[in-house]
XYZ file of C-alpha atoms in Angstrom:
701
model
C 0.190 0.030 0.276
C 1.328 3.613 -0.811
C 1.898 5.754 2.352
C -0.427 8.599 2.113
C -0.342 11.560 5.099
C -2.196 14.331 5.629
C -1.928 17.755 5.950
C -3.282 19.118 8.739
C -3.359 22.835 8.494
C -4.951 21.894 4.770
C -7.893 20.134 6.298
C -8.598 22.941 8.996
C -8.223 25.533 5.259
C -11.160 22.803 3.794
C -13.324 23.043 6.913
C -13.232 26.510 6.906
C -14.358 26.814 3.370
C -17.195 24.495 3.967
C -18.342 26.585 6.775
C -18.018 29.897 4.601
C -19.815 28.216 1.826
C -22.575 27.133 4.234
C -23.363 30.296 5.080
C -22.939 32.109 2.055
C -25.694 29.437 0.899
C -28.152 29.882 3.725
C -27.714 33.792 3.403
C -28.108 34.162 -0.252
C -31.160 31.625 0.003
C -32.764 34.352 2.350
C -32.471 36.983 -0.406
C -34.826 34.087 -2.342
C -37.650 34.069 -0.119
C -37.792 38.175 -0.060
C -37.278 38.224 -3.646
C -40.075 37.820 -6.449
C -40.024 37.298 -10.221
C -36.599 37.609 -12.092
C -34.825 38.757 -8.960
C -35.749 35.583 -6.848
C -34.714 33.427 -9.441
C -31.539 35.453 -9.793
C -30.859 34.749 -6.204
C -31.710 31.157 -6.724
C -28.884 30.592 -8.942
C -26.611 32.753 -6.903
C -27.146 30.740 -3.718
C -26.898 27.401 -5.597
C -23.615 28.157 -7.287
C -22.179 29.493 -3.848
C -23.039 25.756 -2.572
C -21.798 24.092 -5.302
C -18.635 26.052 -5.567
C -17.908 25.986 -2.019
C -18.603 21.752 -1.780
C -16.330 21.501 -4.913
C -13.466 23.781 -3.266
C -13.919 21.778 -0.048
C -13.337 18.639 -1.765
C -10.057 19.727 -3.831
C -8.716 21.366 -0.789
C -9.077 18.261 1.186
C -7.544 16.094 -1.670
C -4.604 18.726 -1.759
C -4.494 17.824 2.143
C -3.800 14.085 1.318
C 0.231 13.911 0.620
C 1.640 11.424 -1.549
C 5.410 10.690 -2.237
C 4.603 12.156 -5.449
C 3.353 15.187 -7.207
C -0.226 14.758 -8.265
C -2.033 15.830 -11.257
C -5.481 16.290 -12.076
C -7.452 15.848 -15.196
C -8.524 19.491 -16.331
C -11.762 18.328 -18.005
C -13.023 15.737 -15.495
C -12.100 18.551 -12.596
C -14.293 21.245 -14.643
C -16.793 18.609 -15.013
C -17.385 17.950 -11.167
C -17.206 21.718 -10.608
C -20.097 22.227 -12.942
C -22.135 18.901 -11.481
C -21.736 20.496 -7.930
C -22.676 23.891 -8.810
C -26.092 22.430 -11.141
C -26.883 19.797 -8.476
C -27.263 22.312 -5.840
C -29.047 25.174 -7.761
C -31.527 22.079 -8.776
C -32.085 21.341 -4.975
C -32.422 24.733 -3.735
C -35.341 24.973 -6.156
C -37.128 22.153 -4.719
C -36.756 23.519 -1.304
C -35.983 27.329 -0.651
C -38.350 28.700 -2.985
C -42.210 28.501 -1.925
C -43.865 28.738 1.348
C -44.113 25.383 2.212
C -41.621 22.667 2.854
C -43.575 19.484 2.181
C -41.771 16.028 2.542
C -42.062 15.252 -1.140
C -40.203 18.570 -2.026
C -37.700 17.512 0.542
C -36.737 14.401 -0.393
C -36.492 15.287 -3.902
C -33.930 18.185 -3.390
C -31.987 15.738 -0.837
C -31.470 13.273 -3.449
C -30.543 15.625 -6.373
C -27.942 17.516 -4.226
C -26.672 14.152 -2.653
C -26.513 12.541 -6.142
C -24.523 15.707 -7.182
C -22.393 15.551 -4.409
C -21.704 12.067 -4.758
C -20.788 12.282 -8.343
C -18.798 15.493 -8.217
C -16.703 13.555 -5.286
C -15.791 10.373 -6.788
C -15.511 11.829 -10.371
C -13.051 14.476 -8.835
C -11.054 11.223 -7.512
C -11.078 9.874 -10.885
C -9.800 12.956 -12.002
C -6.323 11.866 -10.080
C -4.043 10.942 -13.121
C -2.468 8.023 -10.884
C -2.066 4.451 -12.323
C -2.682 2.356 -11.421
C -6.363 3.103 -10.154
C -7.096 3.056 -6.441
C -8.858 0.274 -5.284
C -11.919 0.853 -2.886
C -13.526 -0.077 0.134
C -16.684 -0.414 -0.455
C -18.215 -0.258 2.886
C -16.886 3.070 3.363
C -17.940 4.239 0.004
C -21.394 2.970 0.944
C -20.898 4.818 4.186
C -19.701 8.139 2.446
C -22.726 7.955 0.216
C -25.111 7.737 3.082
C -23.443 10.746 5.009
C -23.819 12.555 1.817
C -27.738 12.014 1.326
C -27.827 12.951 5.214
C -25.798 16.145 5.054
C -28.121 16.799 1.966
C -31.406 16.624 3.421
C -30.055 18.548 6.433
C -28.445 21.045 4.568
C -31.757 21.997 2.759
C -33.863 21.846 5.614
C -31.946 24.173 7.712
C -31.750 26.554 4.140
C -35.626 26.505 3.939
C -36.403 27.183 7.869
C -33.481 29.713 8.180
C -34.549 32.344 5.255
C -35.677 34.736 7.376
C -37.735 35.769 10.458
C -35.948 34.651 13.323
C -34.542 36.680 16.109
C -31.107 35.444 16.694
C -31.021 34.856 12.957
C -27.176 35.794 12.184
C -26.249 33.231 15.247
C -28.527 30.681 13.918
C -27.129 30.515 10.328
C -23.534 30.399 11.914
C -24.382 27.515 14.075
C -26.286 26.005 10.955
C -23.432 26.471 8.749
C -20.609 24.661 11.024
C -22.758 21.834 11.020
C -23.435 21.657 7.391
C -19.812 22.139 7.124
C -18.507 19.149 8.990
C -21.539 16.913 7.470
C -19.889 17.818 4.228
C -16.538 17.668 5.316
C -17.229 14.033 7.243
C -18.765 12.740 3.378
C -15.625 13.906 1.831
C -13.024 12.221 3.984
C -14.907 8.894 4.416
C -14.820 9.117 0.874
C -11.180 10.015 0.802
C -10.537 6.891 3.184
C -12.712 4.565 0.851
C -9.740 5.022 -1.689
C -6.455 2.711 -1.188
C -3.455 3.279 -3.772
C -0.763 0.935 -4.478
C 2.584 1.101 -3.474
C 3.519 0.904 -7.241
C 1.769 3.658 -8.272
C 2.924 6.344 -10.528
C 1.493 9.864 -11.542
C 1.353 10.870 -15.228
C 3.108 14.263 -15.949
C 0.033 15.890 -17.794
C -2.907 17.891 -16.409
C -2.860 20.667 -13.866
C -0.405 20.009 -10.691
C -0.991 20.509 -7.284
C 0.418 24.010 -7.122
C -1.603 25.093 -9.986
C -5.091 23.535 -8.683
C -4.270 25.174 -5.526
C -4.076 28.927 -6.762
C -6.840 27.755 -8.798
C -9.012 26.755 -6.210
C -8.050 29.260 -4.110
C -8.666 32.117 -6.468
C -12.028 31.200 -7.841
C -13.598 29.918 -4.108
C -12.348 33.318 -2.230
C -13.406 35.540 -5.284
C -16.774 34.030 -5.763
C -17.812 33.344 -2.358
C -16.244 36.891 -1.140
C -18.360 38.610 -4.126
C -21.589 36.466 -3.189
C -21.477 37.189 0.301
C -20.838 40.859 -0.117
C -23.679 41.118 -2.658
C -25.906 39.679 -0.350
C -25.093 41.898 2.624
C -25.209 44.850 0.952
C -28.758 43.409 -0.723
C -29.682 43.050 2.845
C -28.747 46.910 3.677
C -30.728 47.893 0.538
C -33.500 45.907 1.516
C -33.622 47.640 5.324
C -33.283 50.826 3.957
C -36.308 50.478 1.611
C -38.507 49.188 4.366
C -37.090 51.743 6.760
C -38.380 54.188 4.203
C -41.646 52.208 3.495
C -42.211 52.264 7.512
C -41.714 56.120 7.242
C -43.790 56.854 4.487
C -46.633 54.460 6.444
C -45.938 55.708 9.433
C -46.795 59.268 8.039
C -49.801 57.937 6.042
C -51.109 56.410 9.311
C -50.562 59.729 11.117
C -52.513 61.434 8.424
C -55.388 59.091 8.489
C -55.433 59.284 12.316
C -55.560 63.157 12.249
C -57.498 64.483 9.510
C -60.592 63.810 7.825
C -60.692 60.894 5.133
C -63.019 63.087 2.908
C -61.816 66.806 3.049
C -58.145 66.002 4.203
C -58.550 68.500 6.799
C -57.481 67.868 10.484
C -60.101 66.025 12.641
C -61.372 65.966 16.096
C -58.259 64.107 17.423
C -56.022 66.889 16.123
C -58.310 69.786 16.778
C -58.641 68.400 20.421
C -54.206 68.219 20.572
C -54.236 71.766 18.985
C -56.895 73.357 21.467
C -55.050 72.039 24.316
C -51.507 73.245 23.202
C -53.372 76.967 22.290
C -55.045 76.883 25.870
C -51.394 76.307 27.487
C -49.776 79.037 25.306
C -52.579 81.434 26.017
C -52.358 80.894 29.475
C -48.149 81.360 29.527
C -48.333 84.389 27.830
C -52.078 85.972 28.671
C -53.129 85.897 25.113
C -56.450 84.800 23.815
C -57.848 82.853 20.509
C -61.208 82.495 18.962
C -62.959 78.924 18.554
C -65.839 79.051 15.973
C -68.032 75.986 15.462
C -70.252 76.167 12.131
C -72.656 73.857 10.543
C -74.322 73.655 7.198
C -77.946 74.506 6.948
C -79.789 72.525 4.433
C -76.883 69.624 4.197
C -79.758 67.324 5.373
C -82.006 68.100 2.189
C -79.259 67.787 -0.031
C -78.360 64.473 1.198
C -81.950 63.266 1.435
C -82.870 64.345 -2.396
C -79.661 63.716 -3.982
C -77.930 61.134 -2.078
C -74.640 61.028 -0.366
C -72.504 60.924 -3.131
C -73.495 64.561 -3.869
C -73.405 65.183 -0.163
C -69.685 64.353 0.163
C -68.891 66.537 -3.072
C -70.595 69.623 -1.520
C -68.759 69.017 1.559
C -65.560 69.041 -0.104
C -66.615 72.300 -1.885
C -67.733 73.738 1.272
C -64.344 73.046 2.587
C -62.339 74.441 -0.084
C -64.376 77.738 -0.162
C -63.935 78.123 3.577
C -59.999 77.607 3.196
C -59.991 80.072 0.371
C -60.706 82.681 3.242
C -58.715 81.707 5.701
C -54.631 82.537 6.758
C -51.785 79.649 7.317
C -52.322 80.264 11.239
C -55.859 79.558 11.396
C -56.926 75.620 11.516
C -60.175 74.522 10.111
C -61.171 70.934 11.273
C -64.298 69.085 10.466
C -65.627 66.676 13.323
C -67.559 64.978 10.987
C -71.122 65.132 8.874
C -71.629 68.858 8.065
C -69.984 70.178 11.299
C -66.341 72.560 11.177
C -64.759 73.950 13.577
C -62.406 76.856 13.190
C -59.565 77.882 15.346
C -56.903 81.362 15.394
C -54.934 82.815 17.772
C -54.988 86.217 18.536
C -58.998 86.108 17.909
C -60.453 88.809 19.748
C -64.488 89.240 19.565
C -64.407 91.793 17.072
C -61.625 89.860 14.662
C -63.807 86.829 15.354
C -67.360 88.245 14.389
C -65.936 89.886 11.163
C -64.457 86.334 10.114
C -67.900 84.839 10.613
C -69.703 87.167 8.455
C -67.054 86.608 5.792
C -67.658 83.079 6.035
C -71.193 83.223 6.277
C -71.457 85.445 3.125
C -69.080 83.365 1.094
C -71.109 79.872 1.670
C -74.158 81.850 0.668
C -73.274 81.614 -3.448
C -74.788 78.613 -4.908
C -72.776 75.361 -5.520
C -72.248 74.704 -9.024
C -71.494 70.426 -8.976
C -71.929 69.178 -12.694
C -75.630 69.286 -13.162
C -76.306 70.000 -9.701
C -76.950 73.690 -8.482
C -76.989 73.300 -4.474
C -77.658 76.015 -1.947
C -76.961 75.908 1.676
C -75.824 78.650 4.435
C -73.830 78.494 7.261
C -74.833 78.855 11.005
C -71.846 80.082 13.290
C -70.881 79.900 17.114
C -68.114 82.182 18.445
C -66.271 81.596 21.737
C -63.453 83.573 23.164
C -60.571 82.276 25.487
C -60.618 83.190 28.161
C -63.696 85.179 28.355
C -66.112 82.329 27.246
C -64.099 79.011 28.646
C -61.031 78.139 30.172
C -60.769 74.661 29.587
C -61.101 72.716 25.985
C -64.711 71.070 26.792
C -65.991 74.671 28.063
C -65.018 76.166 25.328
C -66.291 73.609 22.537
C -69.773 73.471 24.415
C -70.225 77.268 24.341
C -69.218 78.072 20.994
C -71.887 74.816 20.313
C -74.579 76.774 22.120
C -74.086 79.998 20.226
C -74.199 77.591 16.985
C -77.395 76.546 18.249
C -78.632 79.954 19.184
C -77.843 81.003 15.574
C -79.917 78.105 14.127
C -83.070 79.045 16.334
C -82.633 82.514 15.128
C -83.211 81.839 11.078
C -79.910 80.046 10.437
C -77.295 81.583 8.058
C -75.708 83.795 10.400
C -73.291 84.036 13.585
C -73.707 84.599 17.502
C -71.190 85.345 19.964
C -71.845 83.416 23.186
C -73.622 84.716 26.076
C -74.324 82.904 29.529
C -78.028 82.648 28.634
C -77.101 80.311 25.830
C -75.574 77.611 27.985
C -78.715 77.174 29.493
C -80.638 76.465 26.296
C -77.832 74.298 25.146
C -77.912 72.249 28.068
C -81.215 71.542 27.887
C -80.856 70.380 24.758
C -78.285 67.843 25.676
C -80.155 66.485 28.868
C -82.896 65.965 26.193
C -80.505 63.851 23.862
C -79.331 62.010 27.101
C -83.008 61.326 28.443
C -83.813 59.973 24.509
C -81.632 56.949 25.332
C -83.601 55.594 27.977
C -86.781 56.640 26.860
C -88.035 53.754 25.370
C -86.923 51.569 28.520
C -88.957 53.798 30.827
C -91.828 53.514 28.600
C -92.043 56.940 27.706
C -92.853 56.694 24.101
C -96.523 56.882 22.967
C -98.405 56.342 19.601
C -101.044 58.845 18.620
C -103.078 57.464 15.715
C -104.907 59.897 12.700
C -107.880 58.293 10.860
C -108.031 57.849 7.394
C -111.129 57.964 5.854
C -113.020 56.969 2.486
C -112.889 60.117 0.242
C -116.597 60.758 1.528
C -115.697 60.808 5.063
C -118.011 58.337 6.139
C -115.982 55.041 6.490
C -113.147 54.713 9.015
C -110.794 52.451 6.838
C -107.466 53.030 8.970
C -105.120 54.933 11.146
C -101.646 56.776 10.737
C -99.587 56.366 13.698
C -97.517 58.957 14.758
C -94.937 59.257 17.653
C -94.711 61.395 20.497
C -92.696 61.520 23.520
C -94.369 61.523 26.973
C -91.246 63.315 28.844
C -91.436 63.168 32.689
C -90.620 66.666 33.110
C -91.369 68.557 30.030
C -94.308 66.903 29.126
C -95.782 65.632 25.715
C -93.116 66.324 23.001
C -93.866 66.686 19.228
C -91.325 64.547 17.122
C -90.035 67.442 15.610
C -88.022 68.342 18.812
C -86.177 64.673 19.288
C -86.443 63.138 15.669
C -83.591 64.854 14.050
C -81.389 63.997 17.315
C -82.136 60.788 16.976
C -81.560 60.395 13.429
C -78.053 61.943 13.763
C -77.405 59.241 16.725
C -78.657 56.627 14.961
C -81.361 55.792 17.562
C -84.017 56.339 15.121
C -83.765 52.939 14.059
C -84.624 51.818 17.970
C -87.481 54.129 17.981
C -88.647 53.159 14.537
C -88.625 49.326 15.565
C -90.503 49.972 18.410
C -93.362 51.819 16.492
C -93.911 48.991 14.107
C -94.371 46.502 17.275
C -96.650 48.849 19.213
C -98.603 49.767 15.954
C -99.234 46.246 15.321
C -99.661 45.071 18.724
C -102.634 48.049 18.905
C -104.363 46.762 15.690
C -104.490 43.203 16.791
C -106.168 44.414 19.774
C -108.722 46.344 17.302
C -108.991 43.438 15.178
C -110.013 41.511 17.954
C -112.900 44.160 18.948
C -114.600 43.555 15.866
C -112.535 46.190 13.655
C -110.842 43.512 10.916
C -110.744 45.852 8.235
C -108.770 48.626 9.705
C -105.359 49.104 8.791
C -102.624 50.867 10.243
C -99.526 52.699 8.653
C -96.157 53.935 10.081
C -93.558 55.870 8.609
C -89.912 54.975 7.829
C -86.686 56.917 8.513
C -84.272 56.568 5.764
C -81.884 54.924 7.913
C -84.478 52.226 8.999
C -85.558 51.751 5.289
C -82.159 50.892 4.792
C -81.285 48.955 7.646
C -80.117 45.642 6.795
C -82.240 43.861 9.492
C -85.781 45.460 8.665
C -87.123 42.596 6.910
C -86.446 40.143 9.810
C -88.140 42.691 12.482
C -91.071 43.201 10.302
C -91.317 39.408 9.569
C -91.249 38.612 13.559
C -93.620 41.454 14.345
C -96.439 40.516 11.815
C -96.066 37.146 13.042
C -96.120 37.722 16.761
C -99.005 39.702 16.494
C -100.915 37.430 13.876
C -101.742 40.196 11.482
C -103.423 39.349 8.194
C -101.523 40.457 4.821
C -101.660 43.910 3.960
C -103.172 45.310 7.294
C -99.581 46.796 7.947
C -98.457 49.911 5.671
C -95.080 51.650 5.634
C -94.705 55.302 4.434
C -91.451 56.339 2.762
C -91.245 59.620 1.413
C -90.370 60.694 -1.669
C -86.961 61.881 -1.489
C -85.931 58.355 0.461
C -87.409 56.440 -2.386
C -85.967 58.366 -5.369
C -81.926 58.666 -3.742
C -81.693 54.991 -4.780
C -84.092 53.901 -6.795
C -82.835 50.303 -7.815
C -82.377 49.836 -4.005
C -85.872 50.792 -3.235
C -87.366 48.974 -5.998
C -85.922 46.066 -4.254
C -87.019 46.826 -0.658
C -90.578 47.433 -1.847
C -90.778 44.406 -3.298
C -89.309 42.521 -0.419
C -91.886 44.103 2.052
C -94.687 43.475 -0.192
C -93.759 40.175 -0.586
C -93.926 40.090 3.336
C -97.552 41.209 3.248
C -97.136 44.696 3.535
C -98.274 47.593 1.800
C -96.153 50.580 0.976
C -97.445 54.464 0.727
C -95.071 57.373 -1.327
C -95.298 59.702 1.373
C -95.054 63.490 0.450
C -95.589 63.069 -3.292
C -95.207 65.763 -5.439
C -92.254 67.934 -3.470
C -89.732 66.021 -4.774
C -88.174 64.704 -8.019
C -89.762 61.303 -8.628
C -89.111 60.191 -11.927
C -91.923 58.564 -13.626
C -90.124 55.804 -15.014
C -88.824 54.616 -11.656
C -92.001 55.527 -9.979
C -93.973 53.016 -12.619
C -91.575 49.851 -11.647
C -92.329 50.668 -7.791
C -94.435 48.012 -6.478
C -96.228 50.718 -4.202
C -99.912 50.711 -3.048
C -100.663 54.299 -2.733
C -99.391 57.896 -2.991
C -99.890 60.256 -0.840
C -100.165 63.821 -2.160
C -97.982 66.276 0.279
C -100.029 68.734 2.338
C -98.740 71.647 0.481
C -101.071 71.240 -2.524
C -104.026 70.813 -0.306
C -103.725 73.971 1.917
C -104.221 76.439 -0.851
C -106.883 74.149 -2.780
C -109.339 75.659 -4.615
C -112.112 74.939 -7.467
C -110.226 77.200 -9.467
C -107.038 77.435 -8.698
C -103.709 76.496 -10.504
C -103.061 73.902 -7.309
C -106.526 72.201 -8.419
C -104.894 71.501 -11.801
C -101.875 70.068 -10.482
C -103.415 67.580 -8.001
C -105.925 66.819 -10.552
C -102.633 65.800 -13.124
C -101.345 63.697 -10.400
C -104.318 61.888 -9.912
C -104.368 60.768 -13.517
C -100.997 59.717 -13.056
C -101.923 57.612 -10.100
C -104.612 55.901 -11.760
C -102.630 55.254 -14.809
C -100.420 53.358 -12.289
C -103.160 51.616 -10.368
C -102.296 53.480 -7.212
C -104.773 54.157 -4.732
C -104.132 58.282 -4.133
C -104.412 59.954 -0.586
C -104.840 63.383 0.696
C -103.218 64.533 3.666
C -103.899 67.722 5.220
C -107.456 68.353 4.755
C -108.683 70.865 7.003
C -111.711 72.273 5.391
C -115.031 71.100 4.005
C -114.308 72.520 0.875
C -111.400 70.682 0.418
C -112.925 67.689 1.300
C -115.535 68.008 -1.337
C -113.103 69.305 -3.918
C -110.770 66.183 -3.438
C -114.014 63.911 -3.510
C -115.319 65.201 -6.678
C -111.720 65.128 -8.262
C -112.101 61.219 -7.565
C -109.515 60.707 -4.334
C -109.770 57.282 -2.569
C -109.236 58.383 0.522
C -108.197 61.114 3.050
C -106.676 62.354 6.312
C -106.301 65.771 8.127
C -107.314 67.747 11.311
C -111.158 68.415 9.499
C -111.434 64.611 9.466
C -109.526 63.939 12.808
C -106.997 64.893 14.551
C -104.200 62.424 16.056
C -105.193 61.250 19.295
C -104.215 58.048 21.844
C -105.279 54.465 21.212
C -107.585 54.488 24.358
C -109.794 57.583 23.057
C -110.074 56.048 19.454
C -113.672 54.996 20.212
C -114.880 58.613 21.894
C -113.031 59.961 18.887
C -115.136 57.785 16.353
C -118.687 58.946 18.071
C -117.821 62.447 17.534
C -116.743 62.232 14.155
C -119.359 60.039 12.662
C -122.600 61.271 14.415
C -122.222 64.453 12.818
C -122.166 62.583 9.327
C -125.138 60.280 10.403
C -127.650 62.943 11.838
C -128.608 64.310 8.166
C -129.237 60.827 7.388
C -131.303 60.369 10.063
C -133.668 63.119 10.050
C -134.339 62.468 6.395
C -135.378 59.108 7.460
C -137.634 60.277 9.865
C -139.166 63.133 7.635
C -139.685 60.426 5.029
C -141.625 58.062 7.653
C -143.898 60.990 9.030
């Protein structure tokens, strides 16, 4: 046997190369996980190349560590082929494992087989490149062990490459330890394979090919340059990614701050930012004995725009209002939007005179019409002014008093401004208390339903009632809906109130039916919010089933403006209600912008002409002509026509002559509680029956 010794220094160098190659491969594999498209494929090739070169370099440095009593020479072609095999196998194996979000057993097994086969082929082809004659004898037990180690090491390397791509807290340390394990495993396979070769003592080396010295220079230059450039590129890419990520995070933080502090629609500061600036302004004014003004502004007529033209037009109007207000302000003034149509303006050194002059200017600039495409919209501005420190020394007091002054402006007729006075806070406090009491009104059973009768056109037959909501306040007495429904719509309480009205009206109707009045019906009014409520159909279904009401007994009244806001949705919702056995009436007909084509497709049962047409109705008036045209329209669409607001006998006679189906109004009967409906019927029907009775008595005589 030929005596073979080993160079300990080169063995250590081979282990170091294996470690560096493993670390480089793991690091570049991490680039694959965070890249997409062609860049991910590029990093896949780079990581596989680094791994293949590292394995190959470790192999030949290990062979250089094998010292023979002769100069060793290697076949250049076979050596190059072994390098190519190592690189291709590593790229293919990495493509099976590090690419993707999940590492299945099948993918890992396939990758391990590819890499293990490549390593074994590279190693034994490299051994075959040794130009020695005769060829070495092989210990097949050690060969089998080396192959087994190669496959196990390949599987471990690919598993580590996948799981150490990114995301660990101590990623650098983990990759270092994993690289050490991979390096030792790869070196172990190599040196076991080297030990399997037994050389004959009479062996001789061919003189052609590359020598030890040349191969040492070649391996050293290629390995260090490629691994060094690859590792440097990976680190630079990581730094660039970190810089880009930091820039994205900064941009995201700015956007989040913008969203948190500004209104999404108008891009004005929101309530959060306003409160912060108010607090800062109070501190500065207190320190320097200064003052500033707070102006609370609310649009007059904005709800009508929303109800008539829809929320998309209302949103565009709010943007236009914000732009017009900002055009009158300086850089040292801050305009904020609190929500809906409420704005607040704050500016330093704002005494009462300056604030009043600015408020007058803002009111005037909003008076001009807004032209939005085909819409010509008109709204006005109500402003309330509070000045620090005269009208409040903290944020809450200033805002409350400015709001009180604004409501005072609204009560005086709107479209103007008011400077806060102490008496205003008392009125505002009453409004606030009323709003708070409204939350518990249903729970305390303070709500009442009054019923206004509906008659046949002749006025002699009672056919049903319209349920009208009232609030029996414990200290303020009976309150009409115009005092609390606007607040309920603004806070969303209108849905709970509406559901209570539906249930109570159905309960009362069931009681009347049980008393023998089975031909009576009851109608309730739906708000816009309740009409669009998702669970309205479930509420109606459960209520009708609970009170065992027949089909057609319940009617729901929806204003023309609500129906026309979204005709397609209205058609669908009305159709669904009709399928439940609920009749639909279009209320306030004639004052909106009903599209006749849409009206034709609505499955409504009746139209209720607005009282404004009835109030001035005379036989020879233009109103009579308009009403007659509406009646013709209703008849052509097979709709019953109901007149509301009938207040005189002449109006009743004219409407009957025109051909109306039903009517209601103070002349026929005022709204009354359910327990007084019997008295009401006696007082209403007897006057109509007396002439008939007297005629009959005369004929008998």
